[in-house]
């Protein structure tokens, strides 16, 4: 939640209204000299000011840091010509790429929007499968202690394997680029989902388990009525890490696999030495990754509303 | 005399932890008749919760047997519904859904949707919680949560209702209200109730019999008193009732006596 700004506790306008009515006998005729009314007016103003300052700083500070960043970049890039293009250069050289993400001239000559969509659809399939399999597997090893003892060491080793290290194996086994890319996403993002789900399932409070026992819920009922909702916060922690990792994995594996996709685009532009285009593409990658993370976080908040309240 | 609905016969419970066996219950026997309200009182750690959990089926006995209507209890079930100390409502469900989960499980396959709905509403009505049916447990007070817990347990139409220190976490005023509610419900539906408590007044006020447990380890039933005060009972009048005060006195002295035993026990190094 690094982007949530803390909410200042402000007086709000309702406080003075109710207070004047109760505190002073003739509220409507309170003279400006009335010390209570004056003090209250001061408080309202201070609260309003704080609120305003808070709002402004939320938007102003990021804008300032971005501006400063661009400025420093511009200065350094101009000081060492021939290296990275300065922001002004990027703007000039990659105009079409920046302002028209939707063009499509056939083949791989497409706007960035289409490249990103292709990559996202791969993430959607690979990550979707990983989510389903991960939650089921996590629920299994969270419930069956023997399974956890047997499988946990393997998972702990597999989850440290970098995404790209899976690529040669999957290419050899699956023989085609598209399923290999999907497999790399799947195998990268499944571990945090499995491990977090298992932790969530193992931490279901004894009280809920007792309720299920007294009611004699059968396993399927227990899974949907108790286990899934109780483990939801943990599951979404896993999903959030998983979606981030699958975005890392897809960009990297597309660079090697070719075809369409934002990762391929970056590699392609590198081969034709178009640095400005790469920088624009990087911005897209960052923004899309950020949005993905926020989407999963928001979904998690919506789904798990109430689950932690006691 | 009629046959008891619930009988505990020479029950022993041992727990093993890291190879060390602790004897929690030692030869506990008790018969409970239909419609009876039994309070079980004792110092904390004396095994009274273990005893309740044996009846609930959540803790297996090491020796002896617990029989409900002459059938051995092995495993938990809705005919021995439990109201847990910390309400144990599922926080992601509304009040209505929490009760409905129980009703659906027990009657959902044999009764119509309308009948199920009626059952849920009737049980919420018994504890006066229909107004909060769409609230989640996080949005209502501790006393209200416990009311819903009671409604959920009652909706299972248990043969024996088990209350595990149901009012332990509540403030005195709310506690009083809930005691009145439980008393009223007991009079109305003639439920058989087993209640754990560590509050002497509560034990006597609600019960037909108060079971006093000696201190653990190897806890057993030390003494049983019959509370003969007529029902319906009114709290403020009971302090002038001689038999009520007699019971109260008897329990207090029992507890004090056993308190001393614990205090003078040498601490193992």
Coordinates of C-alpha atoms in Angstrom, one line a residue:
Chain A
X1 CA 0.0 0.0 0.0
X2 CA 2.9 2.3 -0.6
X3 CA 0.7 4.6 -2.6
X4 CA -2.0 5.1 -0.1
X5 CA -1.6 8.4 1.6
X6 CA -2.5 8.5 5.3
X7 CA -5.7 10.4 5.9
X8 CA -5.3 13.3 8.2
X9 CA -8.0 13.5 10.8
X10 CA -9.6 16.8 10.1
X11 CA -12.3 18.5 12.0
X12 CA -14.8 18.5 9.1
X13 CA -17.5 21.0 8.8
X14 CA -20.0 19.1 10.9
X15 CA -18.2 19.7 14.2
X16 CA -18.7 23.5 14.5
X17 CA -22.3 23.4 13.4
X18 CA -23.5 21.0 16.1
X19 CA -21.2 22.5 18.7
X20 CA -22.4 26.1 18.2
X21 CA -26.0 24.9 18.5
X22 CA -25.3 23.3 21.8
X23 CA -22.7 25.6 23.2
X24 CA -24.1 29.0 22.6
X25 CA -27.7 29.9 23.4
X26 CA -28.3 32.1 20.4
X27 CA -26.2 30.5 17.7
X28 CA -27.5 32.6 14.8
X29 CA -26.6 35.9 16.4
X30 CA -23.1 34.8 17.6
X31 CA -21.1 38.0 17.2
X32 CA -17.7 37.8 15.6
X33 CA -16.2 38.7 19.0
X34 CA -17.7 35.6 20.6
X35 CA -14.6 33.7 21.7
X36 CA -16.1 30.3 21.2
X37 CA -17.2 31.0 17.7
X38 CA -13.9 32.6 16.8
X39 CA -12.0 29.6 18.1
X40 CA -14.2 27.3 16.1
X41 CA -13.8 29.4 13.0
X42 CA -10.1 29.1 13.4
X43 CA -10.3 25.3 13.8
X44 CA -12.4 25.0 10.7
X45 CA -10.0 27.1 8.7
X46 CA -7.0 25.1 10.0
X47 CA -8.7 21.8 9.1
X48 CA -9.6 23.0 5.6
X49 CA -6.1 24.2 5.0
X50 CA -4.6 20.9 6.2
X51 CA -7.0 19.0 3.9
X52 CA -6.1 21.2 1.0
X53 CA -2.4 20.9 1.6
X54 CA -2.7 17.2 1.9
X55 CA -4.5 16.9 -1.4
X56 CA -2.1 19.2 -3.2
X57 CA 1.0 17.4 -1.9
X58 CA -0.4 14.1 -3.0
X59 CA -0.3 15.2 -6.6
X60 CA 2.4 17.9 -6.5
X61 CA 5.2 15.8 -5.0
X62 CA 5.2 13.0 -7.6
X63 CA 5.0 15.7 -10.4
X64 CA 8.0 17.5 -8.8
X65 CA 10.1 14.4 -8.5
X66 CA 9.3 13.3 -12.1
X67 CA 10.2 16.8 -13.4
X68 CA 13.5 16.7 -11.4
X69 CA 14.3 13.3 -12.7
X70 CA 13.7 14.3 -16.3
X71 CA 15.7 17.4 -15.8
X72 CA 18.8 15.6 -14.5
X73 CA 18.4 13.0 -17.2
X74 CA 18.3 15.7 -19.9
X75 CA 21.4 17.4 -18.5
X76 CA 23.4 14.2 -18.2
X77 CA 22.4 12.9 -21.6
X78 CA 23.3 16.2 -23.2
X79 CA 26.7 16.2 -21.4
X80 CA 27.6 12.7 -22.8
X81 CA 26.2 12.7 -26.4
X82 CA 26.1 9.3 -28.2
X83 CA 24.9 7.4 -25.1
X84 CA 21.3 7.3 -24.0
X85 CA 19.0 9.8 -25.7
X86 CA 17.8 12.7 -23.6
X87 CA 14.0 13.0 -22.9
X88 CA 13.6 15.7 -25.5
X89 CA 15.2 13.3 -28.1
X90 CA 12.9 10.5 -27.1
X91 CA 9.9 12.8 -27.5
X92 CA 11.1 13.8 -31.0
X93 CA 12.3 10.4 -32.3
X94 CA 9.4 8.3 -31.0
X95 CA 6.5 10.6 -31.6
X96 CA 4.4 8.2 -33.4
X97 CA 5.0 5.5 -30.8
X98 CA 4.1 7.8 -28.0
X99 CA 1.0 9.5 -29.4
X100 CA -0.4 6.7 -31.5
X101 CA -0.3 3.4 -29.7
X102 CA -3.1 1.9 -31.8
X103 CA -1.7 1.8 -35.3
X104 CA -1.3 -1.6 -37.1
X105 CA 0.5 -1.9 -40.4
X106 CA 0.5 -5.7 -40.4
X107 CA 3.2 -8.1 -39.2
X108 CA 5.0 -6.9 -36.1
X109 CA 4.8 -3.3 -37.1
X110 CA 2.1 -2.3 -34.6
X111 CA 1.4 0.3 -31.9
X112 CA 2.6 -0.5 -28.4
X113 CA -1.0 -1.1 -27.3
X114 CA -1.2 -4.2 -29.4
X115 CA 2.2 -5.5 -28.3
X116 CA 1.1 -5.0 -24.6
X117 CA -2.2 -6.6 -25.3
X118 CA -0.5 -9.7 -26.7
X119 CA 1.7 -10.0 -23.7
X120 CA -1.2 -9.4 -21.3
X121 CA -3.2 -12.1 -22.9
X122 CA -0.3 -14.5 -22.3
X123 CA -0.1 -13.4 -18.7
X124 CA -3.9 -13.8 -18.5
X125 CA -3.8 -17.4 -19.5
X126 CA -0.5 -18.4 -17.8
X127 CA -1.3 -16.6 -14.6
X128 CA -5.0 -17.7 -14.6
X129 CA -3.9 -21.3 -14.8
X130 CA -1.3 -20.8 -12.1
X131 CA -3.9 -19.1 -9.8
X132 CA -6.3 -22.1 -10.1
X133 CA -3.6 -24.7 -9.7
X134 CA -1.8 -22.8 -7.1
X135 CA -4.8 -22.3 -4.8
X136 CA -5.8 -26.0 -5.1
X137 CA -2.3 -27.2 -4.5
X138 CA -1.8 -24.8 -1.6
X139 CA -5.1 -25.9 -0.1
X140 CA -4.0 -29.5 -0.4
X141 CA -0.6 -29.1 1.3
X142 CA -2.1 -26.7 3.8
X143 CA -4.5 -29.4 4.9
X144 CA -2.6 -32.7 4.5
X145 CA 0.5 -32.5 6.7
X146 CA 2.2 -35.4 5.0
X147 CA 1.8 -33.7 1.6
X148 CA 3.4 -30.6 3.1
X149 CA 6.3 -32.4 4.5
X150 CA 6.9 -34.2 1.2
X151 CA 6.4 -31.3 -1.2
X152 CA 7.5 -28.2 0.7
X153 CA 11.3 -28.8 0.2
X154 CA 10.8 -29.2 -3.6
X155 CA 8.7 -26.0 -3.8
X156 CA 11.3 -24.1 -1.8
X157 CA 13.9 -25.1 -4.3
X158 CA 11.8 -24.6 -7.5
X159 CA 10.6 -21.2 -6.4
X160 CA 14.2 -19.8 -6.5
X161 CA 14.8 -20.9 -10.1
X162 CA 14.8 -17.7 -12.2
X163 CA 12.0 -17.5 -14.9
X164 CA 14.4 -17.6 -17.9
X165 CA 16.1 -20.7 -16.6
X166 CA 12.8 -22.6 -17.3
X167 CA 12.8 -21.5 -20.9
X168 CA 15.2 -24.0 -22.5
X169 CA 13.5 -26.9 -20.7
X170 CA 10.0 -25.8 -21.7
X171 CA 11.1 -25.2 -25.3
X172 CA 12.7 -28.6 -25.4
X173 CA 9.6 -30.3 -24.0
X174 CA 6.9 -28.3 -25.7
X175 CA 8.7 -27.5 -29.0
X176 CA 6.8 -24.3 -29.7
X177 CA 7.2 -20.7 -28.6
X178 CA 3.7 -19.9 -27.5
X179 CA 3.1 -22.8 -25.1
X180 CA 6.6 -22.4 -23.8
X181 CA 5.9 -18.7 -22.9
X182 CA 2.8 -19.7 -21.1
X183 CA 4.6 -22.4 -19.2
X184 CA 7.3 -20.0 -18.1
X185 CA 4.6 -17.6 -16.7
X186 CA 2.8 -20.5 -15.1
X187 CA 5.8 -22.0 -13.4
X188 CA 7.1 -18.6 -12.3
X189 CA 4.0 -17.3 -10.7
X190 CA 2.6 -20.5 -9.1
X191 CA 5.1 -20.8 -6.2
X192 CA 4.1 -17.7 -4.3
X193 CA 0.4 -18.6 -4.8
X194 CA 1.0 -22.2 -3.5
X195 CA 3.1 -21.1 -0.5
X196 CA 0.8 -18.3 0.6
X197 CA -2.4 -20.3 0.2
X198 CA -0.9 -23.1 2.3
X199 CA 0.1 -20.6 5.0
X200 CA -3.4 -19.1 4.9
X201 CA -5.1 -22.6 5.2
X202 CA -2.8 -23.7 8.0
X203 CA -3.7 -20.5 9.9
X204 CA -7.5 -20.9 9.8
X205 CA -8.6 -20.2 13.4
X206 CA -9.5 -23.3 15.4
X207 CA -12.9 -21.8 16.1
X208 CA -13.9 -21.9 12.4
X209 CA -12.7 -25.5 12.2
X210 CA -14.8 -26.4 15.3
X211 CA -17.8 -24.8 13.7
X212 CA -17.3 -26.9 10.6
X213 CA -16.8 -30.0 12.7
X214 CA -20.0 -29.4 14.7
X215 CA -22.0 -28.8 11.5
X216 CA -20.3 -31.8 9.9
X217 CA -19.6 -29.9 6.7
X218 CA -18.3 -32.2 4.0
X219 CA -15.0 -31.4 2.3
X220 CA -16.4 -29.5 -0.7
X221 CA -18.7 -27.4 1.6
X222 CA -15.8 -26.8 3.9
X223 CA -13.5 -25.7 1.0
X224 CA -16.0 -23.1 -0.3
X225 CA -17.7 -22.0 2.9
X226 CA -14.7 -21.9 5.3
X227 CA -11.3 -22.5 3.8
X228 CA -11.4 -20.2 0.8
X229 CA -12.9 -17.2 2.6
X230 CA -10.7 -17.6 5.7
X231 CA -7.5 -17.9 3.6
X232 CA -8.5 -15.1 1.1
X233 CA -6.1 -12.4 2.5
X234 CA -3.2 -14.8 2.3
X235 CA -4.3 -16.1 -1.2
X236 CA -4.3 -12.5 -2.5
X237 CA -0.9 -11.8 -1.1
X238 CA 0.3 -14.8 -3.2
X239 CA -1.6 -13.7 -6.2
X240 CA -0.2 -10.2 -6.0
X241 CA 3.4 -11.4 -5.9
X242 CA 2.5 -13.9 -8.6
X243 CA 1.1 -11.4 -11.1
X244 CA 4.2 -9.2 -10.6
X245 CA 6.5 -12.2 -11.3
X246 CA 4.5 -13.3 -14.3
X247 CA 4.9 -9.8 -15.8
X248 CA 8.6 -10.1 -15.3
X249 CA 8.7 -13.5 -16.8
X250 CA 6.7 -12.6 -19.9
X251 CA 8.8 -9.6 -20.9
X252 CA 12.0 -11.6 -20.5
X253 CA 10.8 -14.7 -22.3
X254 CA 9.4 -12.7 -25.2
X255 CA 12.8 -11.2 -25.8
X256 CA 14.0 -14.7 -26.5
X257 CA 11.0 -16.2 -28.2
X258 CA 10.2 -13.5 -30.8
X259 CA 6.9 -12.9 -32.5
X260 CA 4.6 -10.2 -31.1
X261 CA 4.6 -8.8 -27.6
X262 CA 6.2 -6.0 -25.6
X263 CA 9.3 -8.0 -24.7
X264 CA 9.9 -8.9 -28.4
X265 CA 9.4 -5.3 -29.3
X266 CA 12.1 -4.1 -27.0
X267 CA 14.5 -6.7 -28.4
X268 CA 13.6 -5.8 -31.9
X269 CA 14.2 -2.1 -31.4
X270 CA 17.5 -2.9 -29.7
X271 CA 18.6 -4.8 -32.8
X272 CA 17.8 -1.8 -34.9
X273 CA 19.4 0.5 -32.4
X274 CA 16.3 2.6 -31.7
X275 CA 16.9 3.5 -28.1
X276 CA 14.1 6.1 -27.9
X277 CA 11.6 3.4 -28.7
X278 CA 13.0 1.1 -26.1
X279 CA 12.6 3.9 -23.5
X280 CA 9.0 4.4 -24.4
X281 CA 8.4 0.7 -24.3
X282 CA 9.9 0.5 -20.8
X283 CA 7.5 3.2 -19.6
X284 CA 4.6 1.0 -20.9
X285 CA 6.0 -2.1 -19.2
X286 CA 6.3 -0.2 -15.9
X287 CA 2.9 1.3 -16.1
X288 CA 1.2 -1.9 -17.0
X289 CA 3.0 -3.8 -14.2
X290 CA 1.9 -1.1 -11.8
X291 CA -1.7 -1.3 -13.0
X292 CA -1.7 -5.1 -12.8
X293 CA -0.5 -5.0 -9.2
X294 CA -3.1 -2.4 -8.2
X295 CA -5.9 -4.4 -9.9
X296 CA -5.1 -7.6 -8.0
X297 CA -4.7 -5.6 -4.8
X298 CA -8.1 -3.9 -5.3
X299 CA -9.7 -7.2 -6.2
X300 CA -8.3 -8.7 -3.0
X301 CA -9.5 -5.8 -0.9
X302 CA -13.0 -6.2 -2.4
X303 CA -13.2 -10.0 -2.0
X304 CA -11.7 -10.1 1.5
X305 CA -13.8 -7.3 2.9
X306 CA -15.0 -8.4 6.3
X307 CA -12.8 -11.5 6.5
X308 CA -10.4 -10.0 8.9
X309 CA -12.9 -8.1 11.0
X310 CA -13.5 -9.7 14.4
Chain B
X1 CA -36.8 -41.8 37.7
X2 CA -36.5 -41.3 33.9
X3 CA -33.5 -42.4 31.9
X4 CA -30.8 -39.7 31.6
X5 CA -30.4 -38.1 28.1
X6 CA -26.7 -37.7 28.6
X7 CA -24.5 -39.8 30.8
X8 CA -20.8 -39.6 31.3
X9 CA -19.4 -42.8 32.7
X10 CA -16.0 -42.9 34.4
X11 CA -14.3 -40.6 32.0
X12 CA -10.6 -40.2 31.9
X13 CA -8.8 -37.8 29.5
X14 CA -5.1 -37.7 29.1
X15 CA -3.2 -35.4 26.8
X16 CA 0.2 -36.2 25.5
X17 CA 2.6 -33.4 24.5
X18 CA 6.3 -34.0 23.7
X19 CA 6.2 -37.4 25.3
X20 CA 4.8 -36.0 28.6
X21 CA 1.4 -37.3 29.5
X22 CA -0.9 -35.1 31.6
X23 CA -4.0 -36.5 33.2
X24 CA -6.6 -33.9 32.8
X25 CA -9.8 -35.6 33.8
X26 CA -9.9 -38.4 36.3
X27 CA -13.0 -40.6 36.7
X28 CA -15.7 -38.1 35.9
X29 CA -19.3 -39.4 36.0
X30 CA -22.4 -37.4 35.5
X31 CA -26.0 -38.0 34.4
X32 CA -28.1 -35.2 32.8
X33 CA -31.8 -35.5 32.4
X34 CA -33.9 -34.0 29.6
X35 CA -34.6 -30.3 30.2
X36 CA -32.0 -30.0 32.9
X37 CA -29.7 -27.0 33.1
X38 CA -26.3 -27.9 34.4
X39 CA -23.6 -25.4 35.3
X40 CA -20.0 -26.6 35.6
X41 CA -17.8 -24.4 37.7
X42 CA -14.2 -24.6 38.7
X43 CA -10.9 -22.8 38.7
X44 CA -9.3 -22.1 35.3
X45 CA -7.3 -24.9 34.1
X46 CA -9.3 -27.5 36.0
X47 CA -10.5 -29.2 32.8
X48 CA -14.0 -28.0 32.7
X49 CA -13.6 -27.0 29.1
X50 CA -12.2 -30.4 28.3
X51 CA -15.2 -32.0 29.9
X52 CA -17.5 -29.9 27.6
X53 CA -15.4 -30.7 24.6
X54 CA -15.7 -34.4 25.4
X55 CA -19.5 -34.1 25.2
X56 CA -19.1 -32.0 22.1
X57 CA -17.0 -34.7 20.6
X58 CA -14.1 -32.4 19.9
X59 CA -11.9 -34.2 22.5
X60 CA -11.7 -38.0 22.5
X61 CA -11.9 -39.8 25.9
X62 CA -8.9 -42.0 27.0
X63 CA -11.1 -44.3 29.1
X64 CA -14.7 -44.4 29.9
X65 CA -17.6 -43.4 27.7
X66 CA -19.9 -40.4 27.1
X67 CA -23.4 -41.5 26.0
X68 CA -26.1 -39.5 24.4
X69 CA -29.4 -41.3 24.4
X70 CA -27.5 -44.5 25.1
X71 CA -25.3 -44.1 22.0
X72 CA -21.6 -43.5 22.4
X73 CA -20.4 -40.0 21.4
X74 CA -17.5 -40.2 18.9
X75 CA -17.0 -37.0 17.0
X76 CA -18.8 -33.7 16.9
X77 CA -22.3 -33.3 15.6
X78 CA -25.2 -30.8 15.4
X79 CA -27.2 -32.7 18.0
X80 CA -24.7 -31.3 20.5
X81 CA -24.4 -27.8 19.3
X82 CA -21.8 -25.6 20.9
X83 CA -21.9 -21.9 21.7
X84 CA -18.2 -21.0 21.8
X85 CA -16.7 -18.5 24.2
X86 CA -15.6 -16.1 21.4
X87 CA -18.7 -16.5 19.4
X88 CA -16.9 -18.1 16.4
X89 CA -19.1 -16.4 13.8
X90 CA -17.7 -16.5 10.3
X91 CA -16.8 -12.8 9.7
X92 CA -17.3 -13.0 5.9
X93 CA -21.0 -13.9 6.3
X94 CA -23.8 -11.7 7.6
X95 CA -25.7 -12.6 10.7
X96 CA -28.4 -14.1 8.6
X97 CA -25.9 -16.2 6.5
X98 CA -24.2 -17.4 9.6
X99 CA -27.4 -19.0 11.0
X100 CA -28.4 -20.0 7.5
X101 CA -25.2 -22.0 7.1
X102 CA -26.3 -24.2 10.0
X103 CA -30.0 -24.4 8.9
X104 CA -29.1 -25.2 5.3
X105 CA -26.7 -28.0 6.3
X106 CA -29.3 -29.6 8.5
X107 CA -32.6 -29.0 6.7
X108 CA -31.6 -27.6 3.3
X109 CA -32.0 -30.9 1.5
X110 CA -35.3 -31.8 3.0
X111 CA -37.1 -28.5 3.2
X112 CA -38.1 -25.7 0.9
X113 CA -36.2 -22.4 0.6
X114 CA -39.1 -20.7 2.3
X115 CA -39.1 -23.1 5.2
X116 CA -35.3 -22.6 5.6
X117 CA -35.8 -18.9 5.6
X118 CA -38.5 -19.2 8.3
X119 CA -36.2 -21.3 10.5
X120 CA -33.4 -18.8 10.2
X121 CA -35.7 -15.9 11.1
X122 CA -37.4 -17.7 13.9
X123 CA -34.1 -18.4 15.5
X124 CA -32.9 -14.9 15.1
X125 CA -36.2 -13.8 16.6
X126 CA -35.6 -16.0 19.7
X127 CA -32.5 -14.0 20.5
X128 CA -34.0 -10.7 19.3
X129 CA -31.5 -10.2 16.5
X130 CA -33.8 -10.0 13.4
X131 CA -33.0 -6.2 13.1
X132 CA -29.3 -6.9 12.5
X133 CA -29.8 -9.8 10.0
X134 CA -27.8 -8.1 7.2
X135 CA -24.9 -6.9 9.4
X136 CA -21.6 -8.7 9.5
X137 CA -20.1 -9.8 12.8
X138 CA -17.6 -7.1 12.7
X139 CA -20.3 -4.5 12.8
X140 CA -22.2 -5.6 15.9
X141 CA -21.3 -5.6 19.6
X142 CA -19.9 -8.6 21.5
X143 CA -23.2 -9.3 23.2
X144 CA -25.0 -9.3 19.9
X145 CA -22.4 -11.6 18.4
X146 CA -23.0 -14.0 21.3
X147 CA -26.7 -13.8 20.7
X148 CA -26.2 -14.8 17.1
X149 CA -24.0 -17.6 18.3
X150 CA -26.8 -18.8 20.4
X151 CA -29.3 -18.5 17.6
X152 CA -27.0 -20.6 15.3
X153 CA -26.6 -23.3 18.0
X154 CA -30.4 -23.3 18.6
X155 CA -31.2 -23.6 14.9
X156 CA -29.5 -27.0 14.9
X157 CA -32.2 -28.1 17.3
X158 CA -29.7 -29.8 19.5
X159 CA -30.6 -32.6 22.0
X160 CA -28.0 -31.0 24.3
X161 CA -26.9 -27.4 24.1
X162 CA -23.3 -26.8 25.2
X163 CA -22.3 -23.3 26.3
X164 CA -18.5 -22.8 26.8
X165 CA -18.2 -19.8 29.0
X166 CA -20.5 -18.0 26.7
X167 CA -20.5 -14.7 28.5
X168 CA -16.9 -14.7 29.7
X169 CA -15.8 -11.9 27.4
X170 CA -18.7 -9.6 28.0
X171 CA -19.2 -6.6 30.3
X172 CA -21.4 -7.1 33.4
X173 CA -24.5 -5.3 32.0
X174 CA -24.5 -7.2 28.7
X175 CA -23.8 -10.4 30.6
X176 CA -26.9 -9.9 32.8
X177 CA -29.1 -9.3 29.7
X178 CA -27.8 -12.4 28.0
X179 CA -28.3 -14.5 31.2
X180 CA -31.9 -13.4 31.2
X181 CA -32.2 -14.3 27.5
X182 CA -30.8 -17.8 28.1
X183 CA -33.0 -18.3 31.1
X184 CA -36.1 -17.3 29.1
X185 CA -35.1 -19.6 26.2
X186 CA -34.5 -22.5 28.6
X187 CA -38.0 -22.0 30.1
X188 CA -39.5 -21.7 26.7
X189 CA -38.0 -24.5 24.6
X190 CA -37.1 -26.8 27.6
X191 CA -33.6 -27.3 26.3
X192 CA -31.1 -29.5 28.0
X193 CA -28.1 -27.3 28.7
X194 CA -24.6 -27.8 29.8
X195 CA -22.8 -24.6 30.7
X196 CA -19.2 -23.9 31.7
X197 CA -18.7 -20.8 33.8
X198 CA -16.4 -19.3 36.4
X199 CA -19.0 -16.9 37.7
X200 CA -20.7 -18.2 40.9
X201 CA -23.8 -16.0 40.6
X202 CA -24.2 -17.0 37.0
X203 CA -23.9 -20.7 37.7
X204 CA -26.5 -20.6 40.4
X205 CA -28.9 -18.2 38.7
X206 CA -29.2 -20.4 35.6
X207 CA -28.8 -23.9 36.8
X208 CA -30.9 -26.7 38.2
X209 CA -27.7 -28.3 39.4
X210 CA -24.2 -26.9 39.8
X211 CA -21.3 -29.2 39.2
X212 CA -18.1 -28.2 41.0
X213 CA -14.8 -29.5 39.7
X214 CA -11.7 -30.0 41.8
X215 CA -8.5 -28.6 40.6
X216 CA -6.4 -30.3 37.9
X217 CA -4.4 -32.2 37.0
X218 CA -6.6 -35.2 37.6
X219 CA -9.6 -33.1 38.0
X220 CA -12.9 -34.7 38.9
X221 CA -16.3 -33.7 40.1
X222 CA -15.9 -32.5 43.7
X223 CA -19.4 -31.7 44.6
X224 CA -22.8 -31.2 43.1
X225 CA -25.5 -28.9 44.5
X226 CA -29.1 -28.8 43.6
X227 CA -30.5 -25.3 43.1
X228 CA -34.1 -25.5 44.3
X229 CA -35.1 -21.9 43.8
X230 CA -38.3 -21.9 41.8
X231 CA -38.5 -20.7 38.2
X232 CA -38.9 -18.3 36.7
X233 CA -36.2 -16.7 38.6
X234 CA -35.7 -12.9 38.9
X235 CA -32.2 -11.8 39.5
X236 CA -32.9 -9.0 42.0
X237 CA -35.2 -11.2 44.2
X238 CA -32.7 -14.0 44.5
X239 CA -30.5 -12.2 46.9
X240 CA -33.3 -12.5 49.4
X241 CA -33.9 -16.2 48.7
X242 CA -32.4 -18.3 51.4
X243 CA -31.8 -21.4 49.3
X244 CA -30.1 -19.4 46.5
X245 CA -27.8 -17.8 49.0
X246 CA -27.1 -21.2 50.6
X247 CA -26.0 -22.6 47.2
X248 CA -23.9 -19.6 46.5
X249 CA -22.2 -19.9 49.9
X250 CA -21.5 -23.6 49.3
X251 CA -19.9 -23.0 46.0
X252 CA -17.8 -20.1 47.2
X253 CA -16.4 -22.1 50.0
X254 CA -15.7 -25.1 47.8
X255 CA -13.8 -22.8 45.4
X256 CA -11.9 -21.1 48.2
X257 CA -10.9 -24.5 49.7
X258 CA -9.5 -25.7 46.3
X259 CA -7.8 -22.4 45.7
X260 CA -5.8 -23.0 48.8
X261 CA -4.7 -26.4 47.6
X262 CA -3.3 -25.0 44.5
X263 CA -1.5 -22.2 46.3
X264 CA 0.4 -24.5 48.7
X265 CA 1.4 -27.0 46.1
X266 CA 5.2 -26.9 45.7
X267 CA 6.4 -25.5 42.4
X268 CA 8.3 -28.1 40.4
X269 CA 11.8 -26.9 39.4

